[in-house]
CSV table of C-alpha atoms and ligand atoms in Angstrom, one decimal:
chain,number,residue,atom,x,y,z
G,1,UNK,CA,6.1,-11.3,10.3
G,2,UNK,CA,2.2,-10.1,11.3
G,3,UNK,CA,0.9,-9.9,7.4
G,4,UNK,CA,-0.2,-6.0,6.5
G,5,UNK,CA,-4.0,-5.5,5.0
G,6,UNK,CA,-4.5,-2.0,4.0
G,7,UNK,CA,-7.9,-1.2,2.9
G,8,UNK,CA,-7.9,2.2,0.4
G,9,UNK,CA,-10.6,3.6,0.1
G,10,UNK,CA,-9.4,6.1,-2.5
G,11,UNK,CA,-11.9,9.0,-3.1
G,12,UNK,CA,-14.8,7.5,-1.3
G,13,UNK,CA,-16.9,7.8,0.8
G,14,UNK,CA,-18.6,11.5,-0.6
G,15,UNK,CA,-19.6,12.6,3.2
G,16,UNK,CA,-18.4,13.3,7.0
G,17,UNK,CA,-21.3,11.3,7.8
G,18,UNK,CA,-20.6,8.1,5.8
G,19,UNK,CA,-16.9,8.1,6.8
G,20,UNK,CA,-17.5,8.3,10.4
G,21,UNK,CA,-20.0,5.6,9.9
G,22,UNK,CA,-17.3,3.8,7.7
G,23,UNK,CA,-14.9,4.0,10.6
G,24,UNK,CA,-17.2,2.6,13.3
G,25,UNK,CA,-18.6,-0.3,11.1
G,26,UNK,CA,-14.4,-1.1,10.8
G,27,UNK,CA,-13.8,-1.1,13.5
G,28,UNK,CA,-16.6,-3.5,15.4
G,29,UNK,CA,-15.8,-5.5,12.6
G,30,UNK,CA,-12.1,-5.7,13.4
G,31,UNK,CA,-12.3,-5.6,16.9
G,32,UNK,CA,-11.1,-9.2,17.5
G,33,UNK,CA,-8.7,-9.1,15.0
G,34,UNK,CA,-4.9,-9.6,16.6
G,35,UNK,CA,-2.4,-11.4,14.2
G,36,UNK,CA,-2.7,-9.2,11.4
G,37,UNK,CA,-1.8,-5.2,11.1
G,38,UNK,CA,-4.8,-3.4,9.8
G,39,UNK,CA,-4.4,-0.2,8.0
G,40,UNK,CA,-7.0,1.8,6.3
G,41,UNK,CA,-6.3,4.6,4.0
G,42,UNK,CA,-9.0,7.2,3.4
G,43,UNK,CA,-9.2,10.5,2.2
G,44,UNK,CA,-7.2,12.9,4.0
G,45,UNK,CA,-9.8,15.5,5.3
G,46,UNK,CA,-11.4,12.0,7.1
G,47,UNK,CA,-7.9,10.9,8.9
G,48,UNK,CA,-9.0,13.8,11.2
G,49,UNK,CA,-12.5,12.3,11.9
G,50,UNK,CA,-11.2,8.9,12.8
G,51,UNK,CA,-11.6,8.2,16.7
G,52,UNK,CA,-7.6,8.2,17.9
G,53,UNK,CA,-8.5,5.8,20.7
G,54,UNK,CA,-9.0,3.2,17.7
G,55,UNK,CA,-6.0,4.2,15.8
G,56,UNK,CA,-3.9,1.7,18.3
G,57,UNK,CA,-5.8,-1.2,16.5
G,58,UNK,CA,-6.7,-0.5,13.5
G,59,UNK,CA,-3.9,1.9,11.9
G,60,UNK,CA,-3.9,4.8,9.7
G,61,UNK,CA,-2.3,5.4,6.4
G,62,UNK,CA,-2.4,8.4,3.7
G,63,UNK,CA,-2.5,7.6,-0.1
G,64,UNK,CA,-0.4,10.0,-0.9
G,65,UNK,CA,2.3,12.6,0.6
G,66,UNK,CA,4.5,15.3,-0.7
G,67,UNK,CA,8.1,15.3,-0.7
G,68,UNK,CA,8.6,18.6,1.3
G,69,UNK,CA,7.6,18.6,5.1
G,70,UNK,CA,5.9,22.1,4.7
G,71,UNK,CA,5.8,25.2,2.6
G,72,UNK,CA,4.1,26.3,-0.9
G,73,UNK,CA,2.8,24.0,-2.1
G,74,UNK,CA,-1.0,24.7,-3.0
G,75,UNK,CA,-2.9,21.2,-2.5
G,76,UNK,CA,-0.3,18.7,-1.3
G,77,UNK,CA,0.0,17.3,1.9
G,78,UNK,CA,2.5,16.9,4.1
G,79,UNK,CA,4.2,14.0,5.6
G,80,UNK,CA,4.3,15.8,8.8
G,81,UNK,CA,0.9,16.8,8.9
G,82,UNK,CA,0.0,13.3,8.3
G,83,UNK,CA,1.9,12.7,11.3
G,84,UNK,CA,0.5,14.8,13.3
G,85,UNK,CA,-3.2,12.9,12.2
G,86,UNK,CA,-2.6,9.2,13.3
G,87,UNK,CA,-1.0,8.1,10.3
G,88,UNK,CA,2.0,5.4,10.7
G,89,UNK,CA,1.7,4.7,6.9
G,90,UNK,CA,1.7,6.2,3.5
G,91,UNK,CA,0.8,4.3,-0.1
G,92,UNK,CA,3.4,5.9,-2.3
G,93,UNK,CA,3.7,5.7,-6.4
G,94,UNK,CA,-0.1,4.3,-6.9
G,95,UNK,CA,-0.9,3.3,-10.4
G,96,UNK,CA,-3.5,5.9,-10.3
G,97,UNK,CA,-1.5,8.7,-9.2
G,98,UNK,CA,1.1,7.7,-11.7
G,99,UNK,CA,-1.6,7.4,-14.9
G,100,UNK,CA,-3.6,10.3,-13.6
G,101,UNK,CA,-1.1,12.7,-12.4
G,102,UNK,CA,1.9,11.8,-14.5
G,103,UNK,CA,3.5,10.6,-11.2
G,104,UNK,CA,7.2,9.3,-12.2
G,105,UNK,CA,9.6,7.2,-10.5
G,106,UNK,CA,11.6,10.3,-9.7
G,107,UNK,CA,9.1,11.9,-7.9
G,108,UNK,CA,8.1,8.7,-5.9
G,109,UNK,CA,11.7,8.4,-5.3
G,110,UNK,CA,11.7,12.3,-3.4
G,111,UNK,CA,8.1,11.1,-1.6
G,112,UNK,CA,10.0,7.8,-0.4
G,113,UNK,CA,12.4,9.6,1.6
G,114,UNK,CA,10.5,12.6,2.7
G,115,UNK,CA,8.1,10.0,4.4
G,116,UNK,CA,11.1,8.2,5.9
G,117,UNK,CA,12.9,11.3,7.5
G,118,UNK,CA,9.6,11.7,8.9
G,119,UNK,CA,8.6,8.5,10.3
G,120,UNK,CA,6.4,7.7,7.7
G,121,UNK,CA,6.5,3.9,6.4
G,122,UNK,CA,6.2,4.0,2.7
G,123,UNK,CA,4.2,1.3,0.9
G,124,UNK,CA,5.2,1.5,-2.9
G,125,UNK,CA,3.5,0.7,-5.6
G,126,UNK,CA,4.4,-1.2,-8.7
G,127,UNK,CA,3.0,-3.3,-11.3
G,128,UNK,CA,3.1,-3.2,-15.2
G,129,UNK,CA,0.5,-2.8,-17.7
G,130,UNK,CA,-1.3,-5.7,-19.8
G,131,UNK,CA,0.3,-4.6,-22.8
G,132,UNK,CA,4.0,-5.0,-20.5
G,133,UNK,CA,3.1,-8.7,-19.2
G,134,UNK,CA,2.0,-9.9,-23.0
G,135,UNK,CA,5.2,-9.0,-24.0
G,136,UNK,CA,7.4,-10.6,-21.3
G,137,UNK,CA,8.5,-7.1,-20.0
G,138,UNK,CA,7.0,-7.9,-16.5
G,139,UNK,CA,10.4,-8.7,-14.2
G,140,UNK,CA,11.7,-5.4,-16.8
G,141,UNK,CA,9.1,-3.0,-15.6
G,142,UNK,CA,9.0,-3.7,-12.0
G,143,UNK,CA,13.1,-4.0,-11.9
G,144,UNK,CA,13.1,-0.2,-13.1
G,145,UNK,CA,9.9,0.4,-11.0
G,146,UNK,CA,12.5,0.0,-8.0
G,147,UNK,CA,15.9,0.9,-8.9
G,148,UNK,CA,14.5,4.1,-9.3
G,149,UNK,CA,12.4,5.0,-6.6
G,150,UNK,CA,14.4,3.6,-4.3
G,151,UNK,CA,17.7,5.2,-5.3
G,152,UNK,CA,20.0,6.5,-3.1
G,153,UNK,CA,17.6,6.0,0.1
G,154,UNK,CA,19.1,8.3,2.4
G,155,UNK,CA,17.3,6.9,5.7
G,156,UNK,CA,18.0,3.5,6.5
G,157,UNK,CA,15.3,1.1,6.1
G,158,UNK,CA,15.7,-0.5,9.3
G,159,UNK,CA,12.7,-2.8,10.4
G,160,UNK,CA,9.9,-4.8,8.3
G,161,UNK,CA,7.5,-2.0,8.5
G,162,UNK,CA,9.8,0.5,7.6
G,163,UNK,CA,9.1,-0.2,3.8
G,164,UNK,CA,6.6,-2.3,1.9
G,165,UNK,CA,6.2,-3.1,-1.9
G,166,UNK,CA,2.8,-3.7,-3.0
G,167,UNK,CA,2.2,-5.5,-6.3
G,168,UNK,CA,-0.3,-4.3,-7.9
G,169,UNK,CA,-0.9,-5.4,-11.8
G,170,UNK,CA,-2.1,-2.9,-13.5
G,171,UNK,CA,-4.3,-4.8,-14.9
G,172,UNK,CA,-5.6,-6.9,-12.0
G,173,UNK,CA,-7.0,-3.4,-10.5
G,174,UNK,CA,-10.7,-2.4,-10.6
G,175,UNK,CA,-11.1,-5.0,-13.3
G,176,UNK,CA,-12.7,-8.3,-11.3
G,177,UNK,CA,-9.5,-9.8,-12.8
G,178,UNK,CA,-7.2,-10.8,-10.0
G,179,UNK,CA,-3.3,-12.0,-11.0
G,180,UNK,CA,-2.8,-16.0,-10.7
G,181,UNK,CA,-1.1,-16.4,-7.0
G,182,UNK,CA,1.2,-18.2,-9.1
G,183,UNK,CA,2.2,-15.5,-11.4
G,184,UNK,CA,2.1,-13.0,-7.9
G,185,UNK,CA,4.4,-15.7,-6.0
G,186,UNK,CA,6.6,-15.3,-8.9
G,187,UNK,CA,6.7,-11.4,-9.4
G,188,UNK,CA,6.8,-11.4,-5.2
G,189,UNK,CA,10.6,-13.7,-5.6
G,190,UNK,CA,11.2,-11.0,-7.7
G,191,UNK,CA,10.7,-8.3,-6.0
G,192,UNK,CA,13.0,-9.9,-3.2
G,193,UNK,CA,15.7,-10.5,-5.3
G,194,UNK,CA,15.7,-6.5,-6.7
G,195,UNK,CA,15.2,-5.8,-3.3
G,196,UNK,CA,18.5,-7.0,-2.1
G,197,UNK,CA,20.9,-5.4,-4.6
G,198,UNK,CA,19.3,-2.4,-3.8
G,199,UNK,CA,18.8,-2.5,-0.1
G,200,UNK,CA,21.1,-5.6,0.9
G,201,UNK,CA,20.2,-8.9,1.5
G,202,UNK,CA,19.2,-8.9,5.2
G,203,UNK,CA,17.2,-5.6,4.8
G,204,UNK,CA,15.6,-7.4,1.3
G,205,UNK,CA,14.4,-10.3,3.5
G,206,UNK,CA,12.7,-8.0,6.4
G,207,UNK,CA,10.5,-5.7,4.0
G,208,UNK,CA,6.7,-6.8,3.2
G,209,UNK,CA,6.2,-7.3,0.1
G,210,UNK,CA,2.1,-7.1,-0.2
G,211,UNK,CA,-0.2,-7.8,-3.4
G,212,UNK,CA,-3.1,-6.0,-4.7
G,213,UNK,CA,-5.4,-6.2,-7.4
G,214,UNK,CA,-9.4,-7.4,-7.3
G,215,UNK,CA,-8.6,-8.9,-4.3
G,216,UNK,CA,-12.1,-10.1,-2.3
G,217,UNK,CA,-12.7,-12.5,0.6
G,218,UNK,CA,-12.9,-15.5,-2.0
G,219,UNK,CA,-9.1,-15.0,-3.6
G,220,UNK,CA,-7.2,-13.1,-0.5
G,221,UNK,CA,-6.0,-16.8,1.2
G,222,UNK,CA,-4.8,-18.0,-2.1
G,223,UNK,CA,-2.3,-14.8,-2.1
G,224,UNK,CA,-1.0,-15.7,1.9
G,225,UNK,CA,-0.7,-19.0,1.3
G,226,UNK,CA,-0.1,-19.9,-2.4
G,227,UNK,CA,1.7,-16.7,-3.6
G,228,UNK,CA,3.4,-16.5,0.1
G,229,UNK,CA,2.8,-12.7,0.3
G,230,UNK,CA,3.1,-11.2,2.9
G,231,UNK,CA,0.0,-9.0,3.2
G,232,UNK,CA,-2.4,-7.4,0.6
G,233,UNK,CA,-3.8,-4.0,-0.3
G,234,UNK,CA,-7.3,-3.9,-0.9
G,235,UNK,CA,-8.9,-1.4,-3.3
G,236,UNK,CA,-13.2,-2.0,-3.9
G,237,UNK,CA,-13.2,-4.3,-1.5
G,238,UNK,CA,-12.3,-2.8,1.3
G,239,UNK,CA,-15.4,0.0,1.3
G,240,UNK,CA,-17.3,-3.0,3.3
G,241,UNK,CA,-16.8,-3.1,6.4
G,242,UNK,CA,-18.2,-6.8,6.3
G,243,UNK,CA,-16.4,-8.0,3.3
G,244,UNK,CA,-12.9,-6.7,4.5
G,245,UNK,CA,-13.3,-8.1,7.9
G,246,UNK,CA,-13.7,-11.6,5.9
G,247,UNK,CA,-11.2,-10.9,4.2
G,248,UNK,CA,-8.9,-10.3,6.9
G,249,UNK,CA,-10.1,-13.6,8.8
G,250,UNK,CA,-9.9,-15.4,5.7
G,251,UNK,CA,-6.0,-15.0,6.0
G,252,UNK,CA,-5.7,-15.8,9.4
T,1,LIG,C1,-5.6,-0.8,-5.6
T,1,LIG,O1,-6.5,0.1,-6.0
T,1,LIG,O2,-5.1,-0.3,-4.8
T,1,LIG,C2,-6.7,-1.8,-5.2
T,1,LIG,C3,-5.9,-2.9,-5.3
T,1,LIG,O3,-7.9,-1.7,-6.4
T,1,LIG,P1,-9.0,-3.0,-6.4
T,1,LIG,O4,-8.7,-3.7,-5.2
T,1,LIG,O5,-10.2,-2.2,-6.3
T,1,LIG,O6,-8.7,-4.3,-7.5
C-alpha cells in the first residue's frame, strides 16, 4: 500500500497569485516522487488554478463537500463540482469544521455516502480532545465517531483508495505537540478493529489509516515506521513546498 501524504492548506494562501506559486513550487519539489501518493487540498477556488496536467502526479482533494450533489444549498460545494475540478479525494469531518461549524457525525455520515456515490474518496478525520484523552476516553470517542460516521454506508467500499481514516488528536493539531508514535500506533490498531466490526475484516485491512497533528520533516518518518501509519495529513507544514517535500522524502 503506497503511503498517502495529504497537504491540507486550510484557508491559505489568500491570493490566486500565491496559490499559483504554491502549485508550481510543489510540482517542482515533488517531481521525482513515485512511491507515495501525494494529495493537495487547497481552498476550493484554487482547485481551478491548478494545472490539470500535474494532477496525474500530485492529486487533488477538497477540504469538505456537501451531502447533496446539486441544488439550492447556498455556499456549499458539491462532490460533482469537486470531481469536475479534478479532485479524487475529499477531507470530511475535520475537527476545525466540527468545532467552528458544528458538524456532527450524522452530517459527516451523509457527506461520506454522497462522496462515495460520486466516486470521491473520503478521508474521514477522527480524534479526541485533550480532556477526553486525560479521562481515558480516547477509544470511546473514536469508536463513536467511526460508528456514527460510517453507519449504513450504502455504496461499497471496495478498494484501499475508497476510504481513509485520519487519526487527528485535536490537542496535537497546530500545537507543535504531536502524539507519541506509540500512542498513535495504539489508536491506529483500535481504529482497524472498529473498522473490521463496521465494514468487515477484508475491507478494514485494506483501508488506509493515517496520522495528522503537528507533523514535520523531523517526526514524519516515525509515524510511518514506528506507528505503522499508512500516511500523513499535514496542515501547517504543508504551507512550505520545501518542508512538505522533506516530509515526503523522509518517509520513503
Ligand atoms: C490538520 O489540521 O489536519 C493538521 C494536521 O494540522 P497541523 O499539521 O498544522 O497540526
